[in-house]
Amino acid sequence: EPLNVIRQYQQKVDDLAINLKRSFSHAVSMNQERIKTVSGKLEALSPLAVLGRGYSMTTKEIDGKLVRDMTDVKIADIIKTRVRDGEIFSKVENKSKR
């Protein structure tokens, strides 16, 4: 009977649609979890998170280059130190090596 064959195919299409939706939802959930994991790792490594833990970042005011050691600045340079809640501007008056 043609009508029964059509109903069987309709049921098969419905079952496939349900499986497709379930698979898609599962894939979306898995990707959301991956995004959360990567986002957490990135947040932990972000410069702002590091500043929040008590560290600071110092750059030369004139060109914005990062101050990594004493040779990066000279007497009278203006430097900018970034901390968690703002910036501190300073003038280099003296340098001493440990």
mmCIF file of C-alpha atoms in Angstrom:
data_model
loop_
_atom_site.group_PDB
_atom_site.id
_atom_site.type_symbol
_atom_site.label_atom_id
_atom_site.label_comp_id
_atom_site.label_asym_id
_atom_site.label_seq_id
_atom_site.Cartn_x
_atom_site.Cartn_y
_atom_site.Cartn_z
ATOM 1 C CA GLU A 1 0.000 0.000 0.000
ATOM 2 C CA PRO A 2 1.537 3.276 -1.097
ATOM 3 C CA LEU A 3 0.128 5.236 1.844
ATOM 4 C CA ASN A 4 1.861 2.921 4.352
ATOM 5 C CA VAL A 5 5.163 3.260 2.492
ATOM 6 C CA ILE A 6 4.826 7.066 2.601
ATOM 7 C CA ARG A 7 4.083 6.967 6.361
ATOM 8 C CA GLN A 8 7.123 4.767 6.955
ATOM 9 C CA TYR A 9 9.318 7.221 5.082
ATOM 10 C CA GLN A 10 7.777 10.137 6.990
ATOM 11 C CA GLN A 11 8.573 8.357 10.252
ATOM 12 C CA LYS A 12 12.117 7.713 9.089
ATOM 13 C CA VAL A 13 12.542 11.392 8.166
ATOM 14 C CA ASP A 14 11.178 12.403 11.585
ATOM 15 C CA ASP A 15 13.603 10.030 13.339
ATOM 16 C CA LEU A 16 16.523 11.369 11.312
ATOM 17 C CA ALA A 17 15.514 14.954 12.131
ATOM 18 C CA ILE A 18 15.402 14.138 15.849
ATOM 19 C CA ASN A 19 18.829 12.458 15.672
ATOM 20 C CA LEU A 20 20.239 15.416 13.763
ATOM 21 C CA LYS A 21 18.951 17.885 16.360
ATOM 22 C CA ARG A 22 20.347 15.754 19.196
ATOM 23 C CA SER A 23 23.741 15.464 17.495
ATOM 24 C CA PHE A 24 23.839 19.183 16.761
ATOM 25 C CA SER A 25 22.969 20.047 20.382
ATOM 26 C CA HIS A 26 25.685 17.718 21.625
ATOM 27 C CA ALA A 27 28.266 19.243 19.271
ATOM 28 C CA VAL A 28 27.310 22.756 20.368
ATOM 29 C CA SER A 29 27.612 21.774 24.048
ATOM 30 C CA MET A 30 31.024 20.239 23.501
ATOM 31 C CA ASN A 31 32.261 23.331 21.671
ATOM 32 C CA GLN A 32 30.910 25.610 24.409
ATOM 33 C CA GLU A 33 32.870 23.620 26.995
ATOM 34 C CA ARG A 34 36.028 23.889 24.898
ATOM 35 C CA ILE A 35 35.522 27.637 24.560
ATOM 36 C CA LYS A 36 35.084 27.981 28.339
ATOM 37 C CA THR A 37 38.279 26.012 28.958
ATOM 38 C CA VAL A 38 40.342 28.036 26.489
ATOM 39 C CA SER A 39 38.806 31.278 27.715
ATOM 40 C CA GLY A 40 39.774 30.428 31.298
ATOM 41 C CA LYS A 41 43.338 29.692 30.260
ATOM 42 C CA LEU A 42 43.571 32.931 28.299
ATOM 43 C CA GLU A 43 42.130 34.912 31.201
ATOM 44 C CA ALA A 44 44.700 33.448 33.593
ATOM 45 C CA LEU A 45 47.504 34.470 31.240
ATOM 46 C CA SER A 46 46.186 37.908 30.346
ATOM 47 C CA PRO A 47 48.340 40.875 31.333
ATOM 48 C CA LEU A 48 45.460 42.360 33.334
ATOM 49 C CA ALA A 49 45.137 39.171 35.399
ATOM 50 C CA VAL A 50 48.873 39.281 36.100
ATOM 51 C CA LEU A 51 48.535 42.903 37.228
ATOM 52 C CA GLY A 52 45.680 41.851 39.494
ATOM 53 C CA ARG A 53 48.042 39.453 41.277
ATOM 54 C CA GLY A 54 50.283 42.331 42.331
ATOM 55 C CA TYR A 55 52.679 42.650 39.441
ATOM 56 C CA SER A 56 53.257 45.794 37.403
ATOM 57 C CA MET A 57 54.391 46.646 33.900
ATOM 58 C CA THR A 58 56.694 49.574 33.161
ATOM 59 C CA THR A 59 57.096 51.251 29.791
ATOM 60 C CA LYS A 60 58.971 54.286 28.552
ATOM 61 C CA GLU A 61 56.561 57.200 28.250
ATOM 62 C CA ILE A 62 58.130 58.549 25.069
ATOM 63 C CA ASP A 63 57.772 55.436 22.900
ATOM 64 C CA GLY A 64 55.798 52.911 24.971
ATOM 65 C CA LYS A 65 58.571 50.314 24.839
ATOM 66 C CA LEU A 66 58.623 47.831 27.690
ATOM 67 C CA VAL A 67 61.336 48.377 30.313
ATOM 68 C CA ARG A 68 62.957 44.974 30.800
ATOM 69 C CA ASP A 69 66.234 45.997 32.430
ATOM 70 C CA MET A 70 68.251 49.034 33.479
ATOM 71 C CA THR A 71 69.760 49.566 30.056
ATOM 72 C CA ASP A 72 66.306 50.364 28.678
ATOM 73 C CA VAL A 73 66.148 53.680 30.566
ATOM 74 C CA LYS A 74 68.471 56.561 31.266
ATOM 75 C CA ILE A 75 68.491 59.331 33.845
ATOM 76 C CA ALA A 76 65.657 61.858 33.303
ATOM 77 C CA ASP A 77 63.493 59.426 31.290
ATOM 78 C CA ILE A 78 59.816 59.462 32.136
ATOM 79 C CA ILE A 79 58.436 55.982 32.714
ATOM 80 C CA LYS A 80 54.882 54.740 33.104
ATOM 81 C CA THR A 81 54.141 51.884 35.483
ATOM 82 C CA ARG A 82 50.831 50.126 34.989
ATOM 83 C CA VAL A 83 49.273 48.516 38.051
ATOM 84 C CA ARG A 84 45.917 46.815 38.550
ATOM 85 C CA ASP A 85 43.894 49.983 39.014
ATOM 86 C CA GLY A 86 45.790 52.631 37.046
ATOM 87 C CA GLU A 87 49.098 54.079 35.936
ATOM 88 C CA ILE A 88 51.952 55.735 37.798
ATOM 89 C CA PHE A 89 54.264 58.170 36.017
ATOM 90 C CA SER A 90 57.826 58.555 37.311
ATOM 91 C CA LYS A 91 61.041 60.295 36.366
ATOM 92 C CA VAL A 92 64.254 58.269 36.526
ATOM 93 C CA GLU A 93 66.591 60.089 38.898
ATOM 94 C CA ASN A 94 69.024 57.363 39.705
ATOM 95 C CA LYS A 95 69.937 53.797 38.715
ATOM 96 C CA SER A 96 71.829 51.186 40.672
ATOM 97 C CA LYS A 97 72.795 47.671 39.804
ATOM 98 C CA ARG A 98 72.404 44.865 42.318
#
